[in-house]
PDB file of C-alpha atoms in Angstrom:
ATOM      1  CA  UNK J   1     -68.141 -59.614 -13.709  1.00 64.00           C
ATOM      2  CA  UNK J   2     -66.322 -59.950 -17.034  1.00 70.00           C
ATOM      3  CA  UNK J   3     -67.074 -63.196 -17.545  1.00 72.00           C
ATOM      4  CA  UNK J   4     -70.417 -62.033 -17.362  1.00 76.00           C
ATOM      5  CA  UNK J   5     -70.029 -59.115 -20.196  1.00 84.00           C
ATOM      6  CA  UNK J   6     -68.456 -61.520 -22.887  1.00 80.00           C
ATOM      7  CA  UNK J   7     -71.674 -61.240 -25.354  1.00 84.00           C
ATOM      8  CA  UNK J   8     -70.770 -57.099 -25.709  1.00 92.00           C
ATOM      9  CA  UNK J   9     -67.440 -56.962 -26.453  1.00 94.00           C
ATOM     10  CA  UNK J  10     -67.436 -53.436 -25.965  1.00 96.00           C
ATOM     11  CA  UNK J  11     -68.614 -53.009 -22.669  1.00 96.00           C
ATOM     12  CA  UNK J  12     -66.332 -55.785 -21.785  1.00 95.00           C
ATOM     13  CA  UNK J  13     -63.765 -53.781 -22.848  1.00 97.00           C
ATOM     14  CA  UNK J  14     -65.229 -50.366 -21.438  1.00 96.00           C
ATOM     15  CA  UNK J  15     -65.414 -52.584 -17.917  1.00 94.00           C
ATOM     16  CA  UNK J  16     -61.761 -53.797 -18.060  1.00 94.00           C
ATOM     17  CA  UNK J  17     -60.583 -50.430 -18.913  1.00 95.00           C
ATOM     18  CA  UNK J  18     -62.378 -48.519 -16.260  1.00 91.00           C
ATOM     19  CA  UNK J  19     -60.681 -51.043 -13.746  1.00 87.00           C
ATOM     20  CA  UNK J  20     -57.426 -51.712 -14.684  1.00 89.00           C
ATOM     21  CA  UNK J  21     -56.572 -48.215 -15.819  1.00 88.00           C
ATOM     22  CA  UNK J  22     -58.749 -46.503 -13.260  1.00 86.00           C
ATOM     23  CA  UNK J  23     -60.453 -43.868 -16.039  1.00 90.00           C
ATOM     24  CA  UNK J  24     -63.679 -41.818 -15.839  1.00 91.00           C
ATOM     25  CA  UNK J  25     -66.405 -42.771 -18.232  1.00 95.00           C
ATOM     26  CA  UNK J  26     -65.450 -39.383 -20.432  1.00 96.00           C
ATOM     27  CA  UNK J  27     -61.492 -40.782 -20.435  1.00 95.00           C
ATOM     28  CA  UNK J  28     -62.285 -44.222 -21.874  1.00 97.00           C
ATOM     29  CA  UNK J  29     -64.901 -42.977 -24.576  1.00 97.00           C
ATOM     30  CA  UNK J  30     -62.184 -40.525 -25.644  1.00 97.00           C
ATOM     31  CA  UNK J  31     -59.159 -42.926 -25.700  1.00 97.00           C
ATOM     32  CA  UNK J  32     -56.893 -42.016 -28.976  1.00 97.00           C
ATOM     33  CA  UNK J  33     -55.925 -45.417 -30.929  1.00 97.00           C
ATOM     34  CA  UNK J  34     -52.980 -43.386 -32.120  1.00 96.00           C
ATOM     35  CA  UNK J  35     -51.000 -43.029 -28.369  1.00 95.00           C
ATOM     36  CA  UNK J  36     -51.821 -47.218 -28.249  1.00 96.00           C
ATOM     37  CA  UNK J  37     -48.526 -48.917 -28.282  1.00 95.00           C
ATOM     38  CA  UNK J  38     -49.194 -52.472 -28.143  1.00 93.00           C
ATOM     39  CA  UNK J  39     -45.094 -53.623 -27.950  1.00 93.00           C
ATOM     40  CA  UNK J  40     -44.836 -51.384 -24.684  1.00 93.00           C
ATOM     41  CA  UNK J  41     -48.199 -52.350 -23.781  1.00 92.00           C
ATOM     42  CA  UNK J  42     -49.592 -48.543 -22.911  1.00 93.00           C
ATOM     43  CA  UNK J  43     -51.811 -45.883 -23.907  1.00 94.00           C
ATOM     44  CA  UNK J  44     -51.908 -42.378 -23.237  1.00 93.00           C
ATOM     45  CA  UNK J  45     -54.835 -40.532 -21.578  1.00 91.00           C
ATOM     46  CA  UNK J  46     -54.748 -37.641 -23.275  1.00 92.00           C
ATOM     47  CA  UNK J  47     -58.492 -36.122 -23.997  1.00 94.00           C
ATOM     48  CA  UNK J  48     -61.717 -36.723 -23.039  1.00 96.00           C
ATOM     49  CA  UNK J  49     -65.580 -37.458 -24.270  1.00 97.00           C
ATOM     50  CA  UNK J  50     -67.858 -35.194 -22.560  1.00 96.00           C
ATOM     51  CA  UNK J  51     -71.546 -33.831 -23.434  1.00 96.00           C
ATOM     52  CA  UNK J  52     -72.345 -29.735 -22.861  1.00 95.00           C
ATOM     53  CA  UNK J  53     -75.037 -27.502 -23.361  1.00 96.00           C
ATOM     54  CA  UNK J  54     -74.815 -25.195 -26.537  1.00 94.00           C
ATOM     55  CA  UNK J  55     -74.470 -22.208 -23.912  1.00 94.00           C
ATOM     56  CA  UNK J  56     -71.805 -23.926 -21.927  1.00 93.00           C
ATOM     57  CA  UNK J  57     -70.324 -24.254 -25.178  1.00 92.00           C
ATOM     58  CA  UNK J  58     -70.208 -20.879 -26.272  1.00 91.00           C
ATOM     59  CA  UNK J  59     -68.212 -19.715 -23.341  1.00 91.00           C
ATOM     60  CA  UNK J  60     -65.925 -22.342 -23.058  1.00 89.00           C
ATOM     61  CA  UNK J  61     -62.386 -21.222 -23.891  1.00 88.00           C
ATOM     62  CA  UNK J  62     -61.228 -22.588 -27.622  1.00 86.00           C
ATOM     63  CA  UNK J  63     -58.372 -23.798 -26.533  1.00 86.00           C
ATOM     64  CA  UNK J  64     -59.868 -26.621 -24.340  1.00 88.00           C
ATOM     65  CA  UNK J  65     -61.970 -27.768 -27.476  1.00 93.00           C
ATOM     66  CA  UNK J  66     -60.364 -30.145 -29.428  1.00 95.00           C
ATOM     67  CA  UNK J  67     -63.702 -31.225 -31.415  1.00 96.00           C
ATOM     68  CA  UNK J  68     -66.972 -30.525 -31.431  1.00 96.00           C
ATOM     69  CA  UNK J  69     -68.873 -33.332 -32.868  1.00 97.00           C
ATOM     70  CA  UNK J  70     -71.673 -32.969 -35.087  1.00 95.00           C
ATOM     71  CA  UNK J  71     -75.202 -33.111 -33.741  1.00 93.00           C
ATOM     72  CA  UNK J  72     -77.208 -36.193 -34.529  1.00 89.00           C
ATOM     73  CA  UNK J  73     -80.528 -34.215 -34.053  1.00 90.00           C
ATOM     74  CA  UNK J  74     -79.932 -30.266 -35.117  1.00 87.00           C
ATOM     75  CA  UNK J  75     -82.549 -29.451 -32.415  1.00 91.00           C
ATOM     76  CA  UNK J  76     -80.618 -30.731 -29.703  1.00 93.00           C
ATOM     77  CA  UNK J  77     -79.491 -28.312 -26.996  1.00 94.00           C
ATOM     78  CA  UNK J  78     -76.634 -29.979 -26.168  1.00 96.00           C
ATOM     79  CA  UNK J  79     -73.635 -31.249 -27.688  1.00 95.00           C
ATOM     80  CA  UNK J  80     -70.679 -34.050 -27.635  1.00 97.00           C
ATOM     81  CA  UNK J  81     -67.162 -32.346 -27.554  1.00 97.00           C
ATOM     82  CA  UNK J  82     -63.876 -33.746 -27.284  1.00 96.00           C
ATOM     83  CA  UNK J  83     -61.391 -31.810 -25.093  1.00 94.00           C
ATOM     84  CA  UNK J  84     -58.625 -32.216 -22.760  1.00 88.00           C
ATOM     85  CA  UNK J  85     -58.327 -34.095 -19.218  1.00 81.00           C
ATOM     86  CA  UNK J  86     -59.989 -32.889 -16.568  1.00 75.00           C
ATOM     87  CA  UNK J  87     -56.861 -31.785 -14.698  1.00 72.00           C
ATOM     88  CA  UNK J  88     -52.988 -31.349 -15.245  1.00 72.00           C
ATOM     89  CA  UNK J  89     -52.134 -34.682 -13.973  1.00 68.00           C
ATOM     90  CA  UNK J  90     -55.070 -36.298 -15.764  1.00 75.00           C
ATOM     91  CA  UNK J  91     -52.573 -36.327 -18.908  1.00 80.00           C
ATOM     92  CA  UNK J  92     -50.964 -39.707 -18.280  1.00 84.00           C
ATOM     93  CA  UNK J  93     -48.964 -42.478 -19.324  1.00 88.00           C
ATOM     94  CA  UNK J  94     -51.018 -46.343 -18.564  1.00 89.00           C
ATOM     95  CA  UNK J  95     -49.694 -49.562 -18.521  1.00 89.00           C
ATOM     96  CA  UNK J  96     -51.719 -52.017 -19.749  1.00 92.00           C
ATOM     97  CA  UNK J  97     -52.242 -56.048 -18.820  1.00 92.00           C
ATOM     98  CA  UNK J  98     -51.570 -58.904 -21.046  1.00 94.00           C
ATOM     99  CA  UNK J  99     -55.062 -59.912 -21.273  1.00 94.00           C
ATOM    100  CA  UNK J 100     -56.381 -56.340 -21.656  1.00 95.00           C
ATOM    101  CA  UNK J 101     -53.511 -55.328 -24.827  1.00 96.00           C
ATOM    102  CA  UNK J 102     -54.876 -58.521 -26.241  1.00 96.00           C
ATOM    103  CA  UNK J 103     -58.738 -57.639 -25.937  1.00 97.00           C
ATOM    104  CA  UNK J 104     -57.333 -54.145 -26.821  1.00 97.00           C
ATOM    105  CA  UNK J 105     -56.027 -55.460 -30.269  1.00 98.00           C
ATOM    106  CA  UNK J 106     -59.082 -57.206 -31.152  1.00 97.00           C
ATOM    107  CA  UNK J 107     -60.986 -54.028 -30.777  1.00 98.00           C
ATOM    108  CA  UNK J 108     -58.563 -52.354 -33.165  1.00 98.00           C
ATOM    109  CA  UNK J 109     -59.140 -55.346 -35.571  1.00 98.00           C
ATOM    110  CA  UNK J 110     -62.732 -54.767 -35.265  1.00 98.00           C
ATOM    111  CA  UNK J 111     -62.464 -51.062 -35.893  1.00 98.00           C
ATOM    112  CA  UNK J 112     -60.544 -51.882 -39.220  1.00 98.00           C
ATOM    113  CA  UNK J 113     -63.339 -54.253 -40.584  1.00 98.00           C
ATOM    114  CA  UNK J 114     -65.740 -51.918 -39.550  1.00 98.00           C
ATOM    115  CA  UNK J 115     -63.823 -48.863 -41.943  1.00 98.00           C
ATOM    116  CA  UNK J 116     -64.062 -51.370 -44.700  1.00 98.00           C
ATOM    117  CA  UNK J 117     -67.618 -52.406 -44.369  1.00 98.00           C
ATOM    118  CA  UNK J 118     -68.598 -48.626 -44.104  1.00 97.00           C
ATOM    119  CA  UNK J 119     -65.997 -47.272 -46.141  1.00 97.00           C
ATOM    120  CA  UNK J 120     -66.716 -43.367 -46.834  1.00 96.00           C
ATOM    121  CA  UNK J 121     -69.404 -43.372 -44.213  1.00 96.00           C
ATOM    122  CA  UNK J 122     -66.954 -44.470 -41.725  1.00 98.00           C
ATOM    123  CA  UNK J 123     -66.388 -41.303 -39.395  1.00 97.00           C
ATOM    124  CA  UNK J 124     -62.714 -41.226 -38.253  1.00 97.00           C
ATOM    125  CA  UNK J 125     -61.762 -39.718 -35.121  1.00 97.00           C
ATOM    126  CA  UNK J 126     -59.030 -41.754 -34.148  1.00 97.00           C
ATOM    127  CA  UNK J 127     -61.495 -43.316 -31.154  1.00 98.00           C
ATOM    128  CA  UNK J 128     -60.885 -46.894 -29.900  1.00 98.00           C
ATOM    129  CA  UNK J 129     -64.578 -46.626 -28.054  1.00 98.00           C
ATOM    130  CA  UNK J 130     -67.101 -45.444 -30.706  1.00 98.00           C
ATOM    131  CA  UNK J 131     -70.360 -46.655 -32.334  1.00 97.00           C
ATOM    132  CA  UNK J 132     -69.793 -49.241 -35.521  1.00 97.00           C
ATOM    133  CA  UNK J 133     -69.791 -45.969 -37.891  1.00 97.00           C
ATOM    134  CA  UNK J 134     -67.082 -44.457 -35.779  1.00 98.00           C
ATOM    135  CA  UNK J 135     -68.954 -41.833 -34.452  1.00 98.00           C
ATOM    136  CA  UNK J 136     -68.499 -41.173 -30.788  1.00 98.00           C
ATOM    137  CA  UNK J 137     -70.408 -42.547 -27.747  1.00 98.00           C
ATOM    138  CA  UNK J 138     -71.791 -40.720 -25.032  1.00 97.00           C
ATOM    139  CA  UNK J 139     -70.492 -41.460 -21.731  1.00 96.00           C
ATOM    140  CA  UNK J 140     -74.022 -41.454 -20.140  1.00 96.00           C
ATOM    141  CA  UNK J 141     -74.859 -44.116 -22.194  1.00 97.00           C
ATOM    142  CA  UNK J 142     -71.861 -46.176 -21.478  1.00 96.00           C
ATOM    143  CA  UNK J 143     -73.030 -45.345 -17.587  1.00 95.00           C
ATOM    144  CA  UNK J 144     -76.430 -47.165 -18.896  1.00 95.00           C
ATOM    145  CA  UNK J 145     -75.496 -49.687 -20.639  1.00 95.00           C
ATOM    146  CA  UNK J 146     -73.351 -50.735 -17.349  1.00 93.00           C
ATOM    147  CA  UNK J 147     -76.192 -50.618 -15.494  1.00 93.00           C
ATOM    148  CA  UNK J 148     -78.267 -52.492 -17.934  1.00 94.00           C
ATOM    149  CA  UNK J 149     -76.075 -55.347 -17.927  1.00 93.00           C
ATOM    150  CA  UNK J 150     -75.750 -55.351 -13.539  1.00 91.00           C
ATOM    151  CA  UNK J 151     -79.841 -55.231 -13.793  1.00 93.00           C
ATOM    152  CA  UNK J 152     -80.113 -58.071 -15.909  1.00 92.00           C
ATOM    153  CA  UNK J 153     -77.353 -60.604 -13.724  1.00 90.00           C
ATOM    154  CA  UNK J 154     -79.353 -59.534 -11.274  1.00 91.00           C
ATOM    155  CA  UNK J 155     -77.156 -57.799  -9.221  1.00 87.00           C
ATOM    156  CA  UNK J 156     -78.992 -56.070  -6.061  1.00 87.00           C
ATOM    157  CA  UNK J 157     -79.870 -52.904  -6.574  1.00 86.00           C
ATOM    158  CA  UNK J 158     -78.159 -51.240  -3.295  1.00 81.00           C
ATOM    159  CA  UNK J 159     -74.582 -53.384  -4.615  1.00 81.00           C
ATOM    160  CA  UNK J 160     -74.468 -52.009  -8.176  1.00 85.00           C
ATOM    161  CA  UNK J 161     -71.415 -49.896  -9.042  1.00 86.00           C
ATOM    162  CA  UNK J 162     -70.777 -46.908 -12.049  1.00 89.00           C
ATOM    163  CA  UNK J 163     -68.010 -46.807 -13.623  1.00 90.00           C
ATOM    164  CA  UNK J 164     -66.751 -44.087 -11.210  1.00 83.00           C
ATOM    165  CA  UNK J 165     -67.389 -46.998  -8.441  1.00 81.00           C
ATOM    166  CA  UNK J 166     -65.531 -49.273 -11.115  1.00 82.00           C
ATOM    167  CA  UNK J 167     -62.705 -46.260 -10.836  1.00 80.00           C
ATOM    168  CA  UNK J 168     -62.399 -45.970  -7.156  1.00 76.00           C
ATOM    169  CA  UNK J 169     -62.270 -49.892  -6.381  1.00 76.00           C
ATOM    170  CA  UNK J 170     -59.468 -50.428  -8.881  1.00 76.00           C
ATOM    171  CA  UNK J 171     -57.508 -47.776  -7.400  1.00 71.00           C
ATOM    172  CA  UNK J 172     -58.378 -49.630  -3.725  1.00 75.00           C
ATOM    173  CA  UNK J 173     -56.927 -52.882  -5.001  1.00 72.00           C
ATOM    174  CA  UNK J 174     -54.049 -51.020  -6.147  1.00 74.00           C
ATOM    175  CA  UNK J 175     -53.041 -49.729  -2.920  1.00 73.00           C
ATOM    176  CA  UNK J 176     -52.955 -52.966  -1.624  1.00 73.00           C
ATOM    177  CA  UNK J 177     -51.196 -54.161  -3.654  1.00 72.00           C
ATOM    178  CA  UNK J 178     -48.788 -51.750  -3.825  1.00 68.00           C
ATOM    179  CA  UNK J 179     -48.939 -51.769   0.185  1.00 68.00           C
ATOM    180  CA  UNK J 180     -50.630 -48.325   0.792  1.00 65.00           C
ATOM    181  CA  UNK J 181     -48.257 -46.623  -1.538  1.00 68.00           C
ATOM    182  CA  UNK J 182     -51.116 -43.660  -2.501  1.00 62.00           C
ATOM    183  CA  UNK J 183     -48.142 -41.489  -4.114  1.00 69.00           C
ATOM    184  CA  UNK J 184     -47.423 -44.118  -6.868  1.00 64.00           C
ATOM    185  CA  UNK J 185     -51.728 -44.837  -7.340  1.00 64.00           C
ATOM    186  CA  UNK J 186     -52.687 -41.687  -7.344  1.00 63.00           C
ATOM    187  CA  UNK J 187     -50.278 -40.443  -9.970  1.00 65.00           C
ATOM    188  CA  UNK J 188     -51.689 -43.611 -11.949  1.00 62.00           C
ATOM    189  CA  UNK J 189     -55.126 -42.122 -11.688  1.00 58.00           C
ATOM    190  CA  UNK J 190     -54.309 -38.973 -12.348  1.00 60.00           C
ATOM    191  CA  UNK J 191     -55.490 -37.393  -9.234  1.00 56.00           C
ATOM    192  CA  UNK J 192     -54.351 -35.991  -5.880  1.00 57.00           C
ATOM    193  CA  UNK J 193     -53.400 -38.499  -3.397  1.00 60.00           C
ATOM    194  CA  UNK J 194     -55.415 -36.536  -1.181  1.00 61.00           C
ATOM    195  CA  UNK J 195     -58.137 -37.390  -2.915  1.00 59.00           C
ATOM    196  CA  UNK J 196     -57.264 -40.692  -3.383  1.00 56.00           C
ATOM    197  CA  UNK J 197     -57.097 -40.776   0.633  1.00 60.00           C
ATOM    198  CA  UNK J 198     -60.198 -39.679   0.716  1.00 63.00           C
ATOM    199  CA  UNK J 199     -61.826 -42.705  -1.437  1.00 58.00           C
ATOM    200  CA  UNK J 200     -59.548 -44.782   0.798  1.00 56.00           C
ATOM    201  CA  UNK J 201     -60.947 -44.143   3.631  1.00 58.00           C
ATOM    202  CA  UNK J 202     -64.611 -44.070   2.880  1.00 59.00           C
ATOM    203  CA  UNK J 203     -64.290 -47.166   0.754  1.00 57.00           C
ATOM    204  CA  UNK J 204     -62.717 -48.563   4.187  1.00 60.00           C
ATOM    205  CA  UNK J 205     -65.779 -47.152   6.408  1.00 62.00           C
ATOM    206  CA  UNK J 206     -68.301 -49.639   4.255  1.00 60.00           C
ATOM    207  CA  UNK J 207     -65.957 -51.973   4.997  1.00 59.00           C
ATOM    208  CA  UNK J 208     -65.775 -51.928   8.996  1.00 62.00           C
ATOM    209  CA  UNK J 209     -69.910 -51.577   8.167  1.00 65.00           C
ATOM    210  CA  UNK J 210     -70.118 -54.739   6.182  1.00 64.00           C
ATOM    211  CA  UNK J 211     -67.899 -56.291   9.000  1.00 62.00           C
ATOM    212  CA  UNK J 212     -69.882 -55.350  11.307  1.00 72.00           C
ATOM    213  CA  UNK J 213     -73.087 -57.117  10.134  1.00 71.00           C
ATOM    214  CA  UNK J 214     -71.298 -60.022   9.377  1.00 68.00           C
ATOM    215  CA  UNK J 215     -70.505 -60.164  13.070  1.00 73.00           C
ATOM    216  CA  UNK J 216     -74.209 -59.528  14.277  1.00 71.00           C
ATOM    217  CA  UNK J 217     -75.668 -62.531  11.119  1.00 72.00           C
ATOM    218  CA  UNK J 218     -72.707 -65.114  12.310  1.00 73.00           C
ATOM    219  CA  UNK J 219     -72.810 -63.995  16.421  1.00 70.00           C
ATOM    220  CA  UNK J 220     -76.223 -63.670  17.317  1.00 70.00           C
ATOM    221  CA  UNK J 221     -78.960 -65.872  17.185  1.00 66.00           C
ATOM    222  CA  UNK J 222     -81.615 -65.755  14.310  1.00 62.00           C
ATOM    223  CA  UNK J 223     -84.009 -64.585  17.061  1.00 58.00           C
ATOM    224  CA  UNK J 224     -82.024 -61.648  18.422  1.00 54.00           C
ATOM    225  CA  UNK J 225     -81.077 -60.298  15.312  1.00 51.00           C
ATOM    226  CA  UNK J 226     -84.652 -59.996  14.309  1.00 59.00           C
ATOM    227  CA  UNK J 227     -85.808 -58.597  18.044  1.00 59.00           C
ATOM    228  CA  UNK J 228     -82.975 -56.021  16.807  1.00 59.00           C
ATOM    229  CA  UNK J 229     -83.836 -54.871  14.122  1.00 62.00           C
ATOM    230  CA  UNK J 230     -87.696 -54.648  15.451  1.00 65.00           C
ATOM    231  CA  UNK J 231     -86.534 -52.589  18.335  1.00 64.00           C
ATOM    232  CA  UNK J 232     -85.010 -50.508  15.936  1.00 65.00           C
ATOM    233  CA  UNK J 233     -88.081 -50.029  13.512  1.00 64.00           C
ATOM    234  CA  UNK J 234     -90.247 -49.047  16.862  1.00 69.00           C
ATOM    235  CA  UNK J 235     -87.676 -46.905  18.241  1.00 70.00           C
ATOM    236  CA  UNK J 236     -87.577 -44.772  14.224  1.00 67.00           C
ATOM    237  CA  UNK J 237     -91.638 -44.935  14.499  1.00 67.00           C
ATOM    238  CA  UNK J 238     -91.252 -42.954  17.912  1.00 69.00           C
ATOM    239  CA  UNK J 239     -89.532 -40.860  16.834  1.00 68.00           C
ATOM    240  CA  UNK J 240     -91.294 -39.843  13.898  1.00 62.00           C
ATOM    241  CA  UNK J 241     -94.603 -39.673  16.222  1.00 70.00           C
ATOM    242  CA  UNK J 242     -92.854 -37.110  18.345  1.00 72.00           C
ATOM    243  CA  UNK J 243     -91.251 -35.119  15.420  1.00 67.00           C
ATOM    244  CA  UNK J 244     -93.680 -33.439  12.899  1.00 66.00           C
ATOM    245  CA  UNK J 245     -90.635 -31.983  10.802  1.00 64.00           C
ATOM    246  CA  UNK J 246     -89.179 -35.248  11.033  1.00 60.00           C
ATOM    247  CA  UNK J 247     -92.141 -36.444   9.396  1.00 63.00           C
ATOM    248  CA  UNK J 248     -92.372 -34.206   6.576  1.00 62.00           C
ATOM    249  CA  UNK J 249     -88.562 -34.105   5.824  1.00 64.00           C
ATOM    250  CA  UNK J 250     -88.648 -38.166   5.254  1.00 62.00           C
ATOM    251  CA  UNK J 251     -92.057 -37.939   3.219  1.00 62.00           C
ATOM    252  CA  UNK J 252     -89.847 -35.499   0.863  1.00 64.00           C
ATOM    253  CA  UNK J 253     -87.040 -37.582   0.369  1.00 59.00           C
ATOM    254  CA  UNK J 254     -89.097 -40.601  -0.281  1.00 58.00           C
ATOM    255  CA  UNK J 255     -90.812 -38.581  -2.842  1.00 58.00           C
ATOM    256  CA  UNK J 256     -87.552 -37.303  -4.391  1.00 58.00           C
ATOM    257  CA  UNK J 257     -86.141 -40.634  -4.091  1.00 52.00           C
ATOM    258  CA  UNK J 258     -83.292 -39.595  -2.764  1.00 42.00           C
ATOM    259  CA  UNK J 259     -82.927 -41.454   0.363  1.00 40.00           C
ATOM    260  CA  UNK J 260     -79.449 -42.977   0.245  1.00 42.00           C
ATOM    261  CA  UNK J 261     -79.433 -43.957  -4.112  1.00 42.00           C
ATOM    262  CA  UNK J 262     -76.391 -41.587  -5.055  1.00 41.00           C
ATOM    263  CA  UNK J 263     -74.071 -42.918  -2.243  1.00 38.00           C
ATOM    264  CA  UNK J 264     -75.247 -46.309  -2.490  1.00 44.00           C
ATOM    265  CA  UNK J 265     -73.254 -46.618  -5.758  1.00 42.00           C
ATOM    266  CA  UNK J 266     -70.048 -44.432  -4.516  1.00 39.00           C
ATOM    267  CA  UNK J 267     -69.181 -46.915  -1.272  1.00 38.00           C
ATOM    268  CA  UNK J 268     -68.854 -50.663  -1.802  1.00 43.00           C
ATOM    269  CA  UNK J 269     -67.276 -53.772  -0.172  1.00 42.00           C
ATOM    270  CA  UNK J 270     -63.742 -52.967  -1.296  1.00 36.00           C
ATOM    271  CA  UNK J 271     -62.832 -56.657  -1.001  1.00 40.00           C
ATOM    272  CA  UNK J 272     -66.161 -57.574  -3.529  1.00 43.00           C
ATOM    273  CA  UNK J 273     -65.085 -55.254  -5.556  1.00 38.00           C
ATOM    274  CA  UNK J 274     -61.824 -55.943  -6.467  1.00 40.00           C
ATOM    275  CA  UNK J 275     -62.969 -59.111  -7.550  1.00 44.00           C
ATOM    276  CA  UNK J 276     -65.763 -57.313  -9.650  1.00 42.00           C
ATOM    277  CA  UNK J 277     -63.382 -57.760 -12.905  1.00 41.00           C
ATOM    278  CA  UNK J 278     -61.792 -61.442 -12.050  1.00 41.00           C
TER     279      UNK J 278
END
């Protein structure tokens, strides 16, 4: 997949980040280039981007609000803020590949020509991911433009990832790697490892589900497979025929469009996945 990216550097980098440092979209577009140490090859996760509505704003404490950045249109009802980590243990120390320190240092090169070229219209808040001016990015858009570039490789639509989904698989590989020590990935991630048992395990249910359709494409014949899945599309019509509130709950879900499109992006083929960034 990075291989892929290499015309926008900065979602190449927002990609290898989101990976290799298993961050939420809101961590990586608030990364300070002031806790980068390139000689001990880390950064600190110490705040994060995240958009809220003016009234959301108003009651949040002031202590949790590091910035509130300007609006871009004054009409706006919402706002971009920068404020702490989500949790506790979301304030973390990350280690940080050769390759990625490298692209890491480019990006602060970049940054640099980009203060000279604006000069006083350069806005400075210390961000590695921002807009050319400096000024801050939302995370949505960072969710877009990652979904942009999947639509356009022509990636199927049910096998796309977010960068959550970027989150979760890195943190997969990583407890293979680290042979199913969740105590040591989870405190990488800044979560529970509860939670990160969690992920685990669902990531390793689409797994034994994949599996299992590779068994019924390789075992059966063509023919069998087909009667299958026909006996199956009869059997659902049935059903439906029998069921009036059957009928009407499916008609609304196909209207909402909701029939399987948020966990569809949460659940992958761990093994694909961890080859997402090679």
């Amino acid at each position: 997949m990075l291989q892929s990216i290499q015309e926008d550097k900065l979602l190449h980098l927002v990609v290898h980040l989101a990976f290799v440092c298993s961050l939420r979209a809101g961590e990586i577009a608030g990364i300070d280039i002031r806790t980068i140490d390139v000689r001990d090859r880390c950064l600190w996760i110490t705040r994060q981007v995240q958009r809220v509505s003016d009234t959301a704003l108003s009651v949040l404490p002031k202590n949790e609000i590091i910035r509130v950045f300007p609006k871009l249109i004054h009409t706006s009802k919402s706002s971009l803020i920068l404020k702490g980590p989500k949790t506790e243990d979301s304030h973390r120390k990350q280690y940080l590949t050769v390759p990625l320190i490298r692209e890491i240092q480019e990006r602060l090169a970049e940054i640099e020509a980009n203060k000279r070229f604006f000069g006083s219209e350069y806005h400075d808040y210390g961000l590695l991911i921002c807009q050319p001016d400096g000024r801050p990015i939302d995370p949505k858009n960072l969710e877009s433009a990652f979904r942009e570039h999947q639509a356009r490789i022509s990636i199927p639509y049910e096998e796309r990832v977010d960068i959550q989904g970027l989150r979760k698989s890195g943190q997969m590989h990583k407890v293979r790697l680290s042979k199913n020590d969740y105590q040591l990935v989870a405190e990488s991630a800044g979560q529970s490892p509860e939670v990160l048992m969690s992920n685990y395990n669902e990531a390793l249910d689409s797994e034994k589900r994949a599996l299992s359709r590779m068994v019924e494409g390789s075992f059966y014949p063509q023919q069998e497979s087909e009667q299958a899945q026909t006996d199956e599309v009869s059997e659902l019509v049935a059903r439906l025929q029998q069921n009036p509130d059957l009928q009407r709950q499916l008609l609304q879900n196909l209207l909402l469009g909701a029939v399987g499109a948020e966990a569809s992006t949460q659940c992958k083929d761990i093994s694909r996945l961890a080859g997402f960034v090679s």
